[in-house]
Structures are given as structure tokens and as C-alpha cells.
C-alpha positions as YAML, in Angstrom:
chain: A
units: angstrom
residues:
- id: 1
  name: MET
  ca: [145.88, 153.78, 180.19]
- id: 2
  name: LEU
  ca: [146.41, 150.08, 179.41]
- id: 3
  name: ARG
  ca: [148.27, 149.36, 176.26]
- id: 4
  name: ARG
  ca: [147.45, 146.23, 174.49]
- id: 5
  name: THR
  ca: [150.12, 144.38, 172.94]
- id: 6
  name: PRO
  ca: [149.47, 143.05, 169.38]
- id: 7
  name: LYS
  ca: [148.83, 139.36, 169.46]
- id: 8
  name: LYS
  ca: [151.60, 137.16, 167.63]
- id: 9
  name: SER
  ca: [150.20, 134.93, 165.13]
- id: 10
  name: ALA
  ca: [151.61, 131.47, 165.06]
- id: 11
  name: PHE
  ca: [150.69, 127.96, 163.81]
- id: 12
  name: THR
  ca: [148.81, 125.95, 166.26]
- id: 13
  name: LEU
  ca: [149.63, 122.37, 166.83]
- id: 14
  name: ILE
  ca: [146.60, 121.21, 164.80]
- id: 15
  name: GLU
  ca: [147.46, 123.41, 161.88]
- id: 16
  name: LEU
  ca: [150.85, 122.06, 161.84]
- id: 17
  name: LEU
  ca: [149.73, 118.39, 161.77]
- id: 18
  name: VAL
  ca: [147.24, 119.15, 159.05]
- id: 19
  name: VAL
  ca: [150.02, 120.65, 156.97]
- id: 20
  name: ILE
  ca: [152.28, 117.71, 157.55]
- id: 21
  name: ALA
  ca: [149.39, 115.22, 156.67]
- id: 22
  name: ILE
  ca: [148.82, 117.09, 153.39]
- id: 23
  name: VAL
  ca: [152.53, 116.86, 152.56]
- id: 24
  name: ALA
  ca: [152.67, 113.20, 153.38]
- id: 25
  name: ILE
  ca: [149.56, 112.48, 151.12]
- id: 26
  name: LEU
  ca: [150.99, 114.46, 148.23]
- id: 27
  name: ALA
  ca: [154.34, 112.68, 148.67]
- id: 28
  name: ALA
  ca: [152.54, 109.16, 148.63]
- id: 29
  name: ILE
  ca: [150.88, 110.28, 145.45]
- id: 30
  name: LEU
  ca: [153.83, 111.71, 143.62]
- id: 31
  name: PHE
  ca: [156.75, 109.22, 144.55]
- id: 32
  name: PRO
  ca: [155.41, 106.40, 142.40]
- id: 33
  name: VAL
  ca: [154.94, 109.00, 139.49]
- id: 34
  name: PHE
  ca: [158.66, 109.95, 139.93]
- id: 35
  name: ALA
  ca: [159.74, 106.24, 140.02]
- id: 36
  name: ARG
  ca: [157.79, 105.52, 136.84]
- id: 37
  name: ALA
  ca: [159.35, 108.47, 135.24]
- id: 38
  name: ARG
  ca: [162.85, 107.45, 136.21]
- id: 39
  name: GLU
  ca: [162.43, 103.89, 134.91]
- id: 40
  name: GLN
  ca: [160.92, 105.25, 131.54]
- id: 41
  name: ALA
  ca: [164.11, 107.32, 131.24]
- id: 42
  name: ARG
  ca: [166.11, 104.26, 131.79]
- id: 43
  name: LYS
  ca: [164.25, 102.42, 129.20]
- id: 44
  name: THR
  ca: [164.84, 105.26, 126.71]
- id: 45
  name: SER
  ca: [168.50, 105.36, 127.55]
- id: 46
  name: CYS
  ca: [168.71, 101.51, 127.04]
- id: 47
  name: LEU
  ca: [166.97, 101.74, 123.60]
- id: 48
  name: SER
  ca: [169.53, 104.45, 122.68]
- id: 49
  name: ASN
  ca: [172.44, 102.22, 123.81]
- id: 50
  name: LEU
  ca: [171.03, 99.23, 121.72]
- id: 51
  name: LYS
  ca: [170.82, 101.66, 118.76]
- id: 52
  name: GLN
  ca: [174.46, 102.77, 119.17]
- id: 53
  name: ILE
  ca: [175.63, 99.31, 119.53]
- id: 54
  name: GLY
  ca: [173.77, 98.30, 116.43]
- id: 55
  name: LEU
  ca: [175.24, 100.93, 114.34]
- id: 56
  name: GLY
  ca: [178.69, 100.07, 115.68]
- id: 57
  name: TRP
  ca: [177.95, 96.46, 114.55]
- id: 58
  name: LEU
  ca: [177.05, 97.61, 111.01]
- id: 59
  name: GLN
  ca: [180.26, 99.70, 110.88]
- id: 60
  name: TYR
  ca: [182.20, 96.74, 111.93]
- id: 61
  name: SER
  ca: [180.66, 94.68, 109.13]
- id: 62
  name: GLN
  ca: [181.47, 97.33, 106.52]
- id: 63
  name: ASP
  ca: [185.20, 97.35, 107.58]
- id: 64
  name: TYR
  ca: [185.33, 93.45, 107.30]
- id: 65
  name: ASP
  ca: [183.87, 92.92, 103.83]
- id: 66
  name: GLU
  ca: [180.26, 92.74, 104.84]
- id: 67
  name: LYS
  ca: [181.07, 89.92, 107.41]
- id: 68
  name: VAL
  ca: [179.22, 90.21, 110.75]
- id: 69
  name: MET
  ca: [181.05, 90.32, 114.00]
- id: 70
  name: PRO
  ca: [181.92, 86.83, 115.48]
- id: 71
  name: VAL
  ca: [180.77, 86.21, 119.07]
- id: 72
  name: SER
  ca: [184.50, 86.06, 120.19]
- id: 73
  name: THR
  ca: [187.94, 86.18, 118.63]
- id: 74
  name: ALA
  ca: [190.84, 84.33, 120.25]
- id: 75
  name: GLY
  ca: [193.98, 86.36, 120.80]
- id: 76
  name: ILE
  ca: [197.23, 85.67, 122.38]
- id: 77
  name: GLY
  ca: [196.37, 84.86, 125.94]
- id: 78
  name: LYS
  ca: [192.84, 86.45, 125.74]
- id: 79
  name: THR
  ca: [189.51, 86.19, 124.14]
- id: 80
  name: PHE
  ca: [187.88, 89.35, 122.58]
- id: 81
  name: TYR
  ca: [184.19, 89.87, 122.85]
- id: 82
  name: TRP
  ca: [182.00, 92.83, 121.55]
- id: 83
  name: TRP
  ca: [182.17, 94.42, 125.02]
- id: 84
  name: GLY
  ca: [185.79, 93.83, 125.93]
- id: 85
  name: SER
  ca: [188.73, 91.50, 126.14]
- id: 86
  name: TRP
  ca: [189.11, 88.77, 128.85]
- id: 87
  name: ASN
  ca: [192.45, 87.10, 129.74]
- id: 88
  name: GLY
  ca: [190.95, 84.78, 132.38]
- id: 89
  name: SER
  ca: [191.09, 87.22, 135.21]
- id: 90
  name: VAL
  ca: [190.88, 90.79, 133.92]
- id: 91
  name: LEU
  ca: [188.26, 92.39, 131.72]
- id: 92
  name: ASP
  ca: [189.56, 95.26, 129.45]
- id: 93
  name: GLU
  ca: [186.45, 97.11, 128.05]
- id: 94
  name: SER
  ca: [188.75, 99.31, 125.83]
- id: 95
  name: GLU
  ca: [189.62, 96.25, 123.68]
- id: 96
  name: GLY
  ca: [186.10, 95.16, 122.74]
- id: 97
  name: LEU
  ca: [185.44, 94.21, 119.04]
- id: 98
  name: LEU
  ca: [182.94, 97.07, 118.75]
- id: 99
  name: GLN
  ca: [184.95, 99.59, 120.94]
- id: 100
  name: PRO
  ca: [186.50, 101.46, 117.92]
- id: 101
  name: TYR
  ca: [183.01, 102.17, 116.61]
- id: 102
  name: MET
  ca: [181.40, 103.10, 119.88]
- id: 103
  name: LYS
  ca: [184.02, 105.14, 121.77]
- id: 104
  name: SER
  ca: [182.09, 105.03, 124.89]
- id: 105
  name: ALA
  ca: [182.08, 102.24, 127.50]
- id: 106
  name: PRO
  ca: [178.96, 103.36, 129.30]
- id: 107
  name: ILE
  ca: [176.67, 102.76, 126.41]
- id: 108
  name: GLN
  ca: [177.67, 98.97, 126.80]
- id: 109
  name: ALA
  ca: [175.71, 98.54, 130.00]
- id: 110
  name: CYS
  ca: [171.95, 98.89, 130.41]
- id: 111
  name: PRO
  ca: [170.99, 101.32, 133.19]
- id: 112
  name: SER
  ca: [168.39, 98.95, 134.59]
- id: 113
  name: PHE
  ca: [170.56, 95.99, 134.63]
- id: 114
  name: GLU
  ca: [172.22, 95.09, 138.00]
- id: 115
  name: ASN
  ca: [175.39, 93.46, 137.08]
- id: 116
  name: LYS
  ca: [175.76, 90.89, 139.96]
- id: 117
  name: LEU
  ca: [175.92, 87.54, 138.15]
- id: 118
  name: ARG
  ca: [179.55, 87.55, 136.68]
- id: 119
  name: ALA
  ca: [180.43, 91.21, 136.88]
- id: 120
  name: VAL
  ca: [184.18, 90.46, 136.47]
- id: 121
  name: LEU
  ca: [183.46, 89.19, 132.97]
- id: 122
  name: GLY
  ca: [181.37, 92.25, 132.11]
- id: 123
  name: LEU
  ca: [177.86, 91.30, 131.90]
- id: 124
  name: THR
  ca: [176.32, 94.29, 130.10]
- id: 125
  name: GLY
  ca: [172.65, 93.45, 130.13]
- id: 126
  name: TYR
  ca: [172.65, 93.12, 126.35]
- id: 127
  name: ALA
  ca: [173.11, 89.99, 124.23]
- id: 128
  name: TYR
  ca: [174.35, 89.35, 120.80]
- id: 129
  name: ASN
  ca: [172.33, 86.91, 118.56]
- id: 130
  name: TYR
  ca: [175.41, 84.75, 117.90]
- id: 131
  name: SER
  ca: [173.37, 81.57, 117.38]
- id: 132
  name: THR
  ca: [172.07, 82.94, 114.10]
- id: 133
  name: LEU
  ca: [174.80, 85.34, 113.15]
- id: 134
  name: SER
  ca: [177.90, 83.65, 114.34]
- id: 135
  name: PRO
  ca: [177.01, 79.88, 115.16]
- id: 136
  name: THR
  ca: [179.61, 77.67, 116.64]
- id: 137
  name: THR
  ca: [179.56, 73.88, 115.86]
- id: 138
  name: TRP
  ca: [181.25, 71.63, 118.42]
- id: 139
  name: SER
  ca: [182.74, 68.38, 117.63]
- id: 140
  name: GLY
  ca: [184.65, 66.15, 119.94]
- id: 141
  name: PRO
  ca: [186.25, 64.91, 121.93]
- id: 142
  name: PRO
  ca: [188.36, 66.96, 122.42]
- id: 143
  name: TRP
  ca: [185.38, 69.36, 121.72]
- id: 144
  name: VAL
  ca: [186.91, 71.72, 119.28]
- id: 145
  name: GLY
  ca: [184.62, 74.40, 118.03]
- id: 146
  name: THR
  ca: [184.25, 75.64, 114.53]
- id: 147
  name: MET
  ca: [182.77, 79.18, 114.05]
- id: 148
  name: THR
  ca: [180.88, 80.16, 110.97]
- id: 149
  name: VAL
  ca: [180.46, 83.96, 110.47]
- id: 150
  name: ALA
  ca: [177.49, 85.14, 108.23]
- id: 151
  name: GLY
  ca: [177.80, 87.89, 105.75]
- id: 152
  name: LEU
  ca: [175.15, 90.64, 105.68]
- id: 153
  name: ALA
  ca: [173.76, 89.29, 102.41]
- id: 154
  name: GLN
  ca: [173.24, 85.73, 103.93]
- id: 155
  name: ILE
  ca: [170.80, 86.99, 106.58]
- id: 156
  name: GLN
  ca: [167.46, 85.53, 105.26]
- id: 157
  name: ASP
  ca: [165.10, 87.99, 106.88]
- id: 158
  name: PRO
  ca: [166.97, 91.13, 107.87]
- id: 159
  name: ALA
  ca: [163.92, 93.01, 109.06]
- id: 160
  name: GLU
  ca: [162.91, 90.15, 111.37]
- id: 161
  name: THR
  ca: [166.46, 89.17, 112.69]
- id: 162
  name: VAL
  ca: [167.44, 90.41, 116.13]
- id: 163
  name: VAL
  ca: [171.02, 91.43, 116.38]
- id: 164
  name: PHE
  ca: [171.30, 92.73, 119.98]
- id: 165
  name: ALA
  ca: [168.58, 92.62, 122.75]
- id: 166
  name: ASP
  ca: [168.05, 93.23, 126.52]
- id: 167
  name: SER
  ca: [169.14, 90.07, 128.09]
- id: 168
  name: ALA
  ca: [170.96, 88.48, 131.14]
- id: 169
  name: ARG
  ca: [172.75, 85.15, 130.81]
- id: 170
  name: ILE
  ca: [173.84, 83.04, 133.66]
- id: 171
  name: ASN
  ca: [176.11, 80.66, 131.77]
- id: 172
  name: PHE
  ca: [177.12, 79.83, 128.24]
- id: 173
  name: THR
  ca: [175.60, 76.38, 127.95]
- id: 174
  name: ASP
  ca: [171.85, 76.95, 128.63]
- id: 175
  name: LYS
  ca: [171.10, 78.49, 125.18]
- id: 176
  name: LYS
  ca: [168.67, 80.97, 126.73]
- id: 177
  name: THR
  ca: [169.47, 84.37, 125.21]
...
């Protein structure tokens, strides 16, 4: 008597190619959705960073008799900015004017900003509206600057005044903030 062996079931080449094609179509549809979701998460993180920086800015002004933060402060051998100190060759993010109020260096950088322009000086992807809040008047030669720091009460329209915003700056003389 002949015994029949049960036939083993397996994918045929055509079935395998159909499955691969379906997976490729689904991936092509879903990858842009994931990219948009990731960028939306970065935007939300950036907005949260700006809120934290703004709150630190307000705390700074409360500690300094309602005077807003200057764009920079000269120290011995270094200049202090809101994001860190700069001695001409080394950036120290732990010595920023707002650092005591933020306690976290990662919130100083926008997650979507590629820091390639002047990374050594600490471009953060955020800009401070110093032309309104901490204007500098230059007289010269020898081009000596005089900085005026506003008080919170001197801000004409607080609801319409931008303090910090997303920005990238190539140099300090183009007045594009």
C-alpha cells in the first residue's frame, strides 16, 4: 500500500513578492506621517523651551528690581550672555545670565535648529529682543557702546512685545533677528 506524505505548505515566490510589495506600500504611506509627527514633537519641545526661558527672564527681572536682562554683561576677561559666558575661545553654558533660573542647558537649544554657523559661541536657535529691551547706542570713534536696560514698567505694550523667539543669526551687524 502506498503511503502518501502530507504536502508541506510554504510561500510561493509570487506570494512572497506580494507581501513585500504590500509592506513597501504601507511603509511609503507611513514614513511621512512619522516624520511629521516627529517634527510636531520638536515644535512642541521648542515652544516649551521658549516658555521656560521666558519664565527665567521674568525671574531675573524680579531679582534685579524689575530691570530686564541686558543683552550682555562684560566681566573680567569674558562676556556674559543669556545662554553662557564667552572668553573669546571657550563657551561656558553654566555661566549664562539666565542659567540660575533655568538649571538645564538642553532647554537653551531648539531641537530643530542645526547649530552649524558659529557653534563655538553657542547659537541656540533662539533670539532675545535686545533692540527693544536692551538697546545699545554706539558713538565713535572709538565706537564706544552705551547700553540702556528697560524696566518692566517701561515696556509700552507688554502683550505685543516679543522677548524671545525662534531665530538664527549669522552676524551681529545685520540687525536681522
